[in-house]
Structures are given as C-alpha cells and as structure tokens.
PDB file of C-alpha atoms in Angstrom:
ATOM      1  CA  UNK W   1       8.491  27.685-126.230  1.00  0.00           C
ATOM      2  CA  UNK W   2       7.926  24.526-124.660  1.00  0.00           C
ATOM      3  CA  UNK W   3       7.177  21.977-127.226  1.00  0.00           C
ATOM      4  CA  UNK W   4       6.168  19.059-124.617  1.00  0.00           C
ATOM      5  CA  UNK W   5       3.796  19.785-121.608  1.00  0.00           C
ATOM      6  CA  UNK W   6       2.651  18.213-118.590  1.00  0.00           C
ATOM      7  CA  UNK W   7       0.299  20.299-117.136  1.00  0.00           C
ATOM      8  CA  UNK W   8      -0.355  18.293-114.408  1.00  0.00           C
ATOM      9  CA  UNK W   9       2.421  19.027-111.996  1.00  0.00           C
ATOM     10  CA  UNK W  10       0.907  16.198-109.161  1.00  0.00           C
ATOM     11  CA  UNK W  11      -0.891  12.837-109.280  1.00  0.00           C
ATOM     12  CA  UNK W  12      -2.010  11.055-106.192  1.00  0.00           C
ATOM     13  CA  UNK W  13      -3.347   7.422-106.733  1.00  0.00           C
ATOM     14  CA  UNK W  14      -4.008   4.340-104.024  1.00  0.00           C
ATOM     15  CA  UNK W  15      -2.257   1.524-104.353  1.00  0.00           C
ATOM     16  CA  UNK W  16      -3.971  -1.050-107.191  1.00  0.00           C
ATOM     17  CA  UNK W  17      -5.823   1.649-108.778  1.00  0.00           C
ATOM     18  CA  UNK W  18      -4.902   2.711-112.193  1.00  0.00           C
ATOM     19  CA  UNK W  19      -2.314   6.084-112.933  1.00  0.00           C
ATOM     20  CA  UNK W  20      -2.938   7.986-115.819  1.00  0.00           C
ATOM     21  CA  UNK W  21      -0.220  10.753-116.854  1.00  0.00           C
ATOM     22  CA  UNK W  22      -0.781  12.965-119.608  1.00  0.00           C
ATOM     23  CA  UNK W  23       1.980  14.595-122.010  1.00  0.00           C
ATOM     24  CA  UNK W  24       0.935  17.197-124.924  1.00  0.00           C
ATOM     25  CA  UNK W  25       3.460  18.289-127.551  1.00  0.00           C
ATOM     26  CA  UNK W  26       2.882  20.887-130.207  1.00  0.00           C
ATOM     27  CA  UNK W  27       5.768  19.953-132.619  1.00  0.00           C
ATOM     28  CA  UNK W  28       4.413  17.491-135.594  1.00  0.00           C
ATOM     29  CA  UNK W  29       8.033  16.495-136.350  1.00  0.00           C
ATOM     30  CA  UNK W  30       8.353  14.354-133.255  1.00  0.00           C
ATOM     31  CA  UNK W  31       8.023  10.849-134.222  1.00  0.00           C
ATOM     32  CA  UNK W  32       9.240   8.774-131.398  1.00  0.00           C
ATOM     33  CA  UNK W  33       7.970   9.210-127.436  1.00  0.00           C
ATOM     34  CA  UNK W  34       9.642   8.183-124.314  1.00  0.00           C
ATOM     35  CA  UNK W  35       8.784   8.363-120.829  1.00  0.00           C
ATOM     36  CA  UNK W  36      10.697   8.380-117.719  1.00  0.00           C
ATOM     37  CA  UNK W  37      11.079   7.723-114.206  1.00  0.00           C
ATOM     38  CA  UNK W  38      12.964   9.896-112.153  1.00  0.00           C
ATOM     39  CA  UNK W  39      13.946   8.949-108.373  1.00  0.00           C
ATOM     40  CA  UNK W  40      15.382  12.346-105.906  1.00  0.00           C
ATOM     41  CA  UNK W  41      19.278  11.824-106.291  1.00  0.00           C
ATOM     42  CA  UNK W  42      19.210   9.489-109.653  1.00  0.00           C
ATOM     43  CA  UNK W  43      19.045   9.652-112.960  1.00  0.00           C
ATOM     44  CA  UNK W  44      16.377   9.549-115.498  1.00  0.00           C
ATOM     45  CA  UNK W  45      15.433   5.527-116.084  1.00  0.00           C
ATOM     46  CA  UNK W  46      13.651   4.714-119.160  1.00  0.00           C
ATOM     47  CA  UNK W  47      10.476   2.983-119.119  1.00  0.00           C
ATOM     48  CA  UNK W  48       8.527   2.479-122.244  1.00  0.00           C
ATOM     49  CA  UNK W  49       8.746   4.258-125.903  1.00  0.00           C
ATOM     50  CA  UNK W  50       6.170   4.450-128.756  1.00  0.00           C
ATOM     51  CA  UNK W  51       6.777   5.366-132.459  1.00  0.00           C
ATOM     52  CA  UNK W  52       4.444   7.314-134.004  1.00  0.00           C
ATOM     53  CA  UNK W  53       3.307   4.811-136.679  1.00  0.00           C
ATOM     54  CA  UNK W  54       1.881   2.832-133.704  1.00  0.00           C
ATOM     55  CA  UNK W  55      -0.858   3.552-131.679  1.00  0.00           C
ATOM     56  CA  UNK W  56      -0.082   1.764-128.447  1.00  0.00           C
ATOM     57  CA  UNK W  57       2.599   0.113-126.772  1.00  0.00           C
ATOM     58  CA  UNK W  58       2.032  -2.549-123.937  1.00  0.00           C
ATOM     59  CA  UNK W  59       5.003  -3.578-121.348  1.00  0.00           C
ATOM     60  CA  UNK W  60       3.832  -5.395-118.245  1.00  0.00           C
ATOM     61  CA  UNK W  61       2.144  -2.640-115.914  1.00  0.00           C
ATOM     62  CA  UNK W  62       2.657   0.548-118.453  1.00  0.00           C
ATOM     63  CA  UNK W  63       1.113   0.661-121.422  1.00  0.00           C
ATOM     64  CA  UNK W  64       1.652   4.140-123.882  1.00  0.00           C
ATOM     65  CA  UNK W  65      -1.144   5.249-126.193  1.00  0.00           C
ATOM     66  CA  UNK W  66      -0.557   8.058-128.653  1.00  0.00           C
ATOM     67  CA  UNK W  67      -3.512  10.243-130.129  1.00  0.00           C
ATOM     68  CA  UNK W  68      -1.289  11.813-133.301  1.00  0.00           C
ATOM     69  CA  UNK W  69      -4.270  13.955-134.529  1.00  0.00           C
ATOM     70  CA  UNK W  70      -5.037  15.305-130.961  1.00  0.00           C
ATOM     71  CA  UNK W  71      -0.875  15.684-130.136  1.00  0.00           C
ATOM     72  CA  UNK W  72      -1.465  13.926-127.133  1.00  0.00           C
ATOM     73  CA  UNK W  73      -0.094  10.970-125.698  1.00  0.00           C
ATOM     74  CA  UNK W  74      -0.536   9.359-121.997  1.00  0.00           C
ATOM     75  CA  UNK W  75       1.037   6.492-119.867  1.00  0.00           C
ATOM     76  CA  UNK W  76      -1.298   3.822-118.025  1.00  0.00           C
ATOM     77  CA  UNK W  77       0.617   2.344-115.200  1.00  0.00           C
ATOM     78  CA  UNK W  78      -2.102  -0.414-113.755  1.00  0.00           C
ATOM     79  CA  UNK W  79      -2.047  -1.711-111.474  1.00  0.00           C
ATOM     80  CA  UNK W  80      -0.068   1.338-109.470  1.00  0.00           C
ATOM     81  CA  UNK W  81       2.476   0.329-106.704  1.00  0.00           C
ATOM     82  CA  UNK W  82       4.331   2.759-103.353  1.00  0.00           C
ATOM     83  CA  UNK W  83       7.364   1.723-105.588  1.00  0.00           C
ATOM     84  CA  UNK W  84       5.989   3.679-108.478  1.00  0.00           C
ATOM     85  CA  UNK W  85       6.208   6.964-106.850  1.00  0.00           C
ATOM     86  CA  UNK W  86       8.446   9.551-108.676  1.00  0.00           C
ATOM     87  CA  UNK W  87       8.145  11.566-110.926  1.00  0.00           C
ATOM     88  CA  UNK W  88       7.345  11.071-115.018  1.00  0.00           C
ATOM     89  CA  UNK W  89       8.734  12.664-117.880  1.00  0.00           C
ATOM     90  CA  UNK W  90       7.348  12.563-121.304  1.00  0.00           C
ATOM     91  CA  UNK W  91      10.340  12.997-123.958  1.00  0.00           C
ATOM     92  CA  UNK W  92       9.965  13.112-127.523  1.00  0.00           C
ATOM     93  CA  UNK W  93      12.793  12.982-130.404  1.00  0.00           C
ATOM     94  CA  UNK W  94      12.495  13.975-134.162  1.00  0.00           C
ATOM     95  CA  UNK W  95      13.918  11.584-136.889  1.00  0.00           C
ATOM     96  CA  UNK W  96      17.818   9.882-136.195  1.00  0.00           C
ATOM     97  CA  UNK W  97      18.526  13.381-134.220  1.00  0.00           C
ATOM     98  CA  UNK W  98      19.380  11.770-130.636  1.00  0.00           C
ATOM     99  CA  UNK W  99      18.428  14.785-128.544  1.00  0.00           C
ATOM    100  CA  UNK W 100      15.675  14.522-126.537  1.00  0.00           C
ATOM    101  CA  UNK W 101      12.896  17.150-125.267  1.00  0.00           C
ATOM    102  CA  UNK W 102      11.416  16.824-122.071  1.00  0.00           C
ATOM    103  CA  UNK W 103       7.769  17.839-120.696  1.00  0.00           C
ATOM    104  CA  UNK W 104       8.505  19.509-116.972  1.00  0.00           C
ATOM    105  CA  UNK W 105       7.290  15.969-114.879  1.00  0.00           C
ATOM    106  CA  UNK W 106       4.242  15.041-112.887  1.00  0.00           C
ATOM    107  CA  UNK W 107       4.934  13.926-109.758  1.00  0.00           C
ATOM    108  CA  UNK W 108       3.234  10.212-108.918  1.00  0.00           C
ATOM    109  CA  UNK W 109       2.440   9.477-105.565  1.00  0.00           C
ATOM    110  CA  UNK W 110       1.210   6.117-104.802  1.00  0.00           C
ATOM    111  CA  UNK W 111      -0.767   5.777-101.160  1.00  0.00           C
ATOM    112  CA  UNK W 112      -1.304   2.514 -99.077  1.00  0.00           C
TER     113      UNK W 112
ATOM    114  CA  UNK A   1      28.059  -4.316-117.173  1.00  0.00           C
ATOM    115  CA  UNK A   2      28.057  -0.794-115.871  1.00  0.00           C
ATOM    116  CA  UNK A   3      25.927   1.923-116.474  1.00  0.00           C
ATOM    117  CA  UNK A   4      26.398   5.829-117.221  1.00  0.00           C
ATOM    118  CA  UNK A   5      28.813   6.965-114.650  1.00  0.00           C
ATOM    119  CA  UNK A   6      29.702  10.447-113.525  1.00  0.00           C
ATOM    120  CA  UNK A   7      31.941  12.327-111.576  1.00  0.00           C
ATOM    121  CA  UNK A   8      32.014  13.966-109.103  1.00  0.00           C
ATOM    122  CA  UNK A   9      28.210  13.275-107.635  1.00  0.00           C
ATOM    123  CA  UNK A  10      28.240  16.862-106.006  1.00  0.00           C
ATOM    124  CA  UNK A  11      30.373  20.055-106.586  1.00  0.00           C
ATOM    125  CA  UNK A  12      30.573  23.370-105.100  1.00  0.00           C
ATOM    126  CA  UNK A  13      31.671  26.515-107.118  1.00  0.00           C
ATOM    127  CA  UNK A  14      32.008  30.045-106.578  1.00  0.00           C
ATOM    128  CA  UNK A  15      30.765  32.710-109.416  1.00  0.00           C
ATOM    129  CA  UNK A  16      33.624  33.177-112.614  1.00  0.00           C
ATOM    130  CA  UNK A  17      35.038  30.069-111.621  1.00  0.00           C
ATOM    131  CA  UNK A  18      35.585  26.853-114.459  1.00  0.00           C
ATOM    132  CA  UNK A  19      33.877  23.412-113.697  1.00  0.00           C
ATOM    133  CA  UNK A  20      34.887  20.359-115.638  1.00  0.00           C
ATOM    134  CA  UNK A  21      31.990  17.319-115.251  1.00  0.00           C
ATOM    135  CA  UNK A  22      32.950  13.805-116.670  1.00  0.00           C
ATOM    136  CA  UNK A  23      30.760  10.920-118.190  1.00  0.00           C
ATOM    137  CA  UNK A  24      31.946   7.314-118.924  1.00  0.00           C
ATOM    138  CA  UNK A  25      29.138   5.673-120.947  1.00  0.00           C
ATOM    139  CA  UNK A  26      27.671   2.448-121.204  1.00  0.00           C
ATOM    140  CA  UNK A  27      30.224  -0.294-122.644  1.00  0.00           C
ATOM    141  CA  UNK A  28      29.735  -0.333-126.175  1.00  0.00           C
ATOM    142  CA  UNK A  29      27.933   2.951-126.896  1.00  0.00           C
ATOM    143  CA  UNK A  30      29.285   5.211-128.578  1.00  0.00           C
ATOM    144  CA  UNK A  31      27.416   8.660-128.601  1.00  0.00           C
ATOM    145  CA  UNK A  32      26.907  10.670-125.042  1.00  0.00           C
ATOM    146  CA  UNK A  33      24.572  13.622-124.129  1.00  0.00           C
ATOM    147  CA  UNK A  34      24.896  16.236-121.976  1.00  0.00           C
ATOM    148  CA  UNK A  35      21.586  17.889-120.293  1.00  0.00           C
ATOM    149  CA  UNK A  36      20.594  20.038-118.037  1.00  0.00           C
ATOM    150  CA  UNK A  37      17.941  19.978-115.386  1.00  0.00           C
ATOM    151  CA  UNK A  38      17.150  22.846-112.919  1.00  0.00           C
ATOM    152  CA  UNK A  39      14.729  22.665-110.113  1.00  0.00           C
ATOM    153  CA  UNK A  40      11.252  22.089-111.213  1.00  0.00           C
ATOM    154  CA  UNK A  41      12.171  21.704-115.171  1.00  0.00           C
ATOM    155  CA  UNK A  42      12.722  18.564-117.175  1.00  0.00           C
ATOM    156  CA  UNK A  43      16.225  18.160-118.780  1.00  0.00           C
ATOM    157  CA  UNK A  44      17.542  20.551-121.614  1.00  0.00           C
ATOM    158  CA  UNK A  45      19.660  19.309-124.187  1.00  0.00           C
ATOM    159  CA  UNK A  46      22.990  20.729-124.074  1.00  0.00           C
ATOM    160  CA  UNK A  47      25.193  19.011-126.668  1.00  0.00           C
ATOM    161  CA  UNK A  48      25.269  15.725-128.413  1.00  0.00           C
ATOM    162  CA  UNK A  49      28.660  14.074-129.365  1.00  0.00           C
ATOM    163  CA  UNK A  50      29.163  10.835-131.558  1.00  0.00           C
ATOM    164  CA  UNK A  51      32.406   9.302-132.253  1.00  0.00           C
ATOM    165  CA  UNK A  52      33.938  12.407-130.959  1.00  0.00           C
ATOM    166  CA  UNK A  53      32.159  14.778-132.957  1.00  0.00           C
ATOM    167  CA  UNK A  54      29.848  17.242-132.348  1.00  0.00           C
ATOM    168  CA  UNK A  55      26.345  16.333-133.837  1.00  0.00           C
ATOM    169  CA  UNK A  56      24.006  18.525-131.760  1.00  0.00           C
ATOM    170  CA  UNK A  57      24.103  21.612-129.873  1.00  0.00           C
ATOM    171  CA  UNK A  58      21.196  23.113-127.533  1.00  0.00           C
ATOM    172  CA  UNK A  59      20.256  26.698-127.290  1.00  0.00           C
ATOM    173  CA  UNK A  60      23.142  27.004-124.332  1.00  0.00           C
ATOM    174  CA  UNK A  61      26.192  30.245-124.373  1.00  0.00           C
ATOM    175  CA  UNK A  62      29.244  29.940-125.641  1.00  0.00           C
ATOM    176  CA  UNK A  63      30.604  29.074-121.514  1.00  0.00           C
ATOM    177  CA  UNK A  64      29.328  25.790-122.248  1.00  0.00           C
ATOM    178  CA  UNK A  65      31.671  23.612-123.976  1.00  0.00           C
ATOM    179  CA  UNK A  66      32.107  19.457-124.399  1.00  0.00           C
ATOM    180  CA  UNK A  67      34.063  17.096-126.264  1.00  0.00           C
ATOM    181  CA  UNK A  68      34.275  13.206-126.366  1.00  0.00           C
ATOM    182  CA  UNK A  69      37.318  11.062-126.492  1.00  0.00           C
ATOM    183  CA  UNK A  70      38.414   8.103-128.009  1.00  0.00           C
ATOM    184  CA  UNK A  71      37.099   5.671-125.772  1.00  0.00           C
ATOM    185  CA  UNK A  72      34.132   7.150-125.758  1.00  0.00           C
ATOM    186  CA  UNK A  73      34.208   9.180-122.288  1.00  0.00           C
ATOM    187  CA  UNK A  74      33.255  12.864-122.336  1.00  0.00           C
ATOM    188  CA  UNK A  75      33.865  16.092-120.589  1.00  0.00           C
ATOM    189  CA  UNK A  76      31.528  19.026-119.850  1.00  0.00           C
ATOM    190  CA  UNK A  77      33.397  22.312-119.223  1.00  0.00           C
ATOM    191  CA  UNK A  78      31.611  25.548-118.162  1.00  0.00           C
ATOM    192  CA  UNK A  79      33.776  28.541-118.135  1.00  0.00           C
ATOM    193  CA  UNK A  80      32.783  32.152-115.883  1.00  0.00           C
ATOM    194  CA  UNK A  81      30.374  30.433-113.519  1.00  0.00           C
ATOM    195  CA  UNK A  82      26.532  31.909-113.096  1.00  0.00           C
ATOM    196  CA  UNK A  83      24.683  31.431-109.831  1.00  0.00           C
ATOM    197  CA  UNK A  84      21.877  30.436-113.158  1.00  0.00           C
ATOM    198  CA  UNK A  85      24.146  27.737-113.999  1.00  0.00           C
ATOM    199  CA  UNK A  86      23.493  25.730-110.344  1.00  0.00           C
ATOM    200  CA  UNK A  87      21.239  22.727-111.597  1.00  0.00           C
ATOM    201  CA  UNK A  88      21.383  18.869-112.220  1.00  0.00           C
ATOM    202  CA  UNK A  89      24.024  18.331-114.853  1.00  0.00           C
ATOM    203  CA  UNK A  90      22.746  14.595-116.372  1.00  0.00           C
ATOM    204  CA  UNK A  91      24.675  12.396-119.406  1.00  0.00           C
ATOM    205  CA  UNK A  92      22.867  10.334-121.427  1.00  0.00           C
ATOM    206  CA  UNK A  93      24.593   7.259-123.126  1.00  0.00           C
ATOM    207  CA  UNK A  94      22.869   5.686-126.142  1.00  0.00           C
ATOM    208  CA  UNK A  95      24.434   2.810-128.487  1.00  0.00           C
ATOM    209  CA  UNK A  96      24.406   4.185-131.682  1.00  0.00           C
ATOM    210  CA  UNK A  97      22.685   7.546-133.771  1.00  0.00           C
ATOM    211  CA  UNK A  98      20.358   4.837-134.804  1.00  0.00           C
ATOM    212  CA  UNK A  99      19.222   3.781-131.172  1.00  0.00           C
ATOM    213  CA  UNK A 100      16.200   5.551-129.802  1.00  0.00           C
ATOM    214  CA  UNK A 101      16.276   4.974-125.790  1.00  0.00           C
ATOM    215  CA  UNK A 102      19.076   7.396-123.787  1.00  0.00           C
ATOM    216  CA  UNK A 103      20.447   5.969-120.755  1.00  0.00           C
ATOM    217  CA  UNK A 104      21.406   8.334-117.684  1.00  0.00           C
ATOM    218  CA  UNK A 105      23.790   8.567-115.258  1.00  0.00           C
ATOM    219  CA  UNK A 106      23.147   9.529-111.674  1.00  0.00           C
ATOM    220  CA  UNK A 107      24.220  13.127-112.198  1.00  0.00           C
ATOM    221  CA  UNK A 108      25.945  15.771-111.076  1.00  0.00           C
ATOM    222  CA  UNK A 109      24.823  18.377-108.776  1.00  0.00           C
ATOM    223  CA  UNK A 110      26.529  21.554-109.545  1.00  0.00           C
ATOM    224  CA  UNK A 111      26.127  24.352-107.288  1.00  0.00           C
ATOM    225  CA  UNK A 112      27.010  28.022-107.760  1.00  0.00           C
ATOM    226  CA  UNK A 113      27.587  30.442-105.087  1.00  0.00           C
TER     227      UNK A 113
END
C-alpha cells in the first residue's frame, strides 16, 4: 500500500523555467512533509518541510504548498538550475513518530 | 562538524551469509534510522532507535536486526543473506524524537550474490 505517490517518474525543465513536482498521500494522519534531493552515490539531503497547519512554505528557490483537503502537496523550484538535477522525494511523518515514508522519486532534469 | 557517516561505502556478500553496516550520527543527535532503498523505490523504514532503545520497527523479517550504543553509533545486522536483500542501506540521524528533519549518510551499497 503505498501511502505517498509520485506518479510522475521524469521531469525535464530548461534552465530558468519553473519545476513543479507533485507528491499525493492517502494517509490523513501525516502531519508534517519533507522533500528531498537525492544525488547517484549520496544520500538523501533535505530541502524544505511544511506542517500541515500551514499552507505554504517559502525558502529561496523552493517553495512547498500543501492542498490538505485534496491530499496533495507539490514543490516549486523557480527559477530551475543544471545543478538541480536529481531526483525528489516527497516524505511525510505522523505525529513525534520519527520514521519517515517516502513517495518512489521523480527524476529532475534541468537542460541548458 | 561531521555529518552521518557509514561504513563500509560498498560490500559484497554471498547468499546465507551475515552483514554488519555501521552509522556514526551527527554530533549531538541522539536517535538514528535505518532504511532501505532498492532500485527504483524510495527508502523504507527499517528500525528507529533513540537513546539505545528501540522506538520503531518497519514491516522488515526477523534477519533484520539493529541496536544503538552509548555514544550514539549504531549497527545494522542482517543474518541468512537474500539476493532480495541487495539495495541501498541509508541511516538517518536526527537530534532529538522532537526534531522533524532526518539527516542521511552517504550509504551503503550492499550487494547479494
């Protein structure tokens, strides 16, 4: 049962344009959202989290928005730069519990 | 300061055989978590561990055991070896149960032949 989805498995975007990445989850308890970056051969790095009490979360070039009602939330990365290619994971947490459940990625690829 | 690190980067087993992956968190944090990522999947949670104690466990056998020492460090130990169990092996280091972000190491590419 996979509780967080990315259905979009590829994004292609030119440089200075705006990415959009999408993330669905179907669990209500979820309350705070993450999303990742994810270079071949590295670790997950943390970008930018939202709570659910908010809305939308701003930092620099990514901004978050969450839709509660519609269970959907998406990152803006504007404008988009080669050095953003990777790929994104949406993560989402319930409560205090630490553990964390990951969407499968969409894979950003920024062209020149 | 230093990240998440792990050891070894890379590691080669054969089937029924016993691998032991290590994690040193951040400086400072005090609860680690294990995941794991095959090809073309995000991360599953395997097991959470704060202040040496077990506070979460993902839907993973019984092969699959952890434990976290007193400064912190952990261990992942998978006993009887499945080709299945060849994926990205990833610790996550967070401050306290109250933080929300994770922060991973590099991980550890464990492959099963």
């Amino acid at each position: 049962d996979q509780q967080v989805k990315q259905n979009s498995p590829s994004l292609s975007v030119q440089e200075g344009r705006i990415s959009i990445l999408n993330c669905d989850y179907t669990n209500s308890m979820f309350d705070y959202f993450l999303w990742y970056k994810k270079y071949p051969a590295e670790g997950p790095t943390f970008l930018i989290s939202i709570s659910s009490i908010k809305d939308k979360n701003e930092d620099g070039r990514f901004t978050v928005f969450l839709n509660k009602s519609a269970k959907h939330l998406s990152l803006h990365i504007v404008p988009s730069q080669p050095g953003d290619s990777a790929v994104y994971f949406c993560a989402a947490k319930t409560g205090t519990a630490s553990k964390l459940t990951f969407g499968t990625g969409t894979r950003l690829q920024v062209t020149l | 300061d230093a990240g998440v690190t792990q050891s070894p980067t890379h590691l080669i087993k054969t089937r029924g055989q016993h691998v032991t992956l290590r994690c040193s968190p951040i400086s400072g944090h005090k609860s680690v978590s294990w995941y794991q990522q095959v090809l073309g999947q995000g991360p599953q949670f395997i097991f959470q561990y704060y202040e040496k104690e077990e506070r979460g466990r993902g839907n993973f056998p019984d092969r699959f055991s952890a434990r976290q020492f007193p400064n912190y460090s952990s261990e992942l130990n998978v006993n009887a070896l499945l080709l299945g169990d060849s994926a990205l092996y990833l610790c996550a280091s967070i401050q306290s149960t109250m933080n929300t972000e994770a922060f991973f190491g590099q991980g550890t590419r464990l492959t099963v032949v």
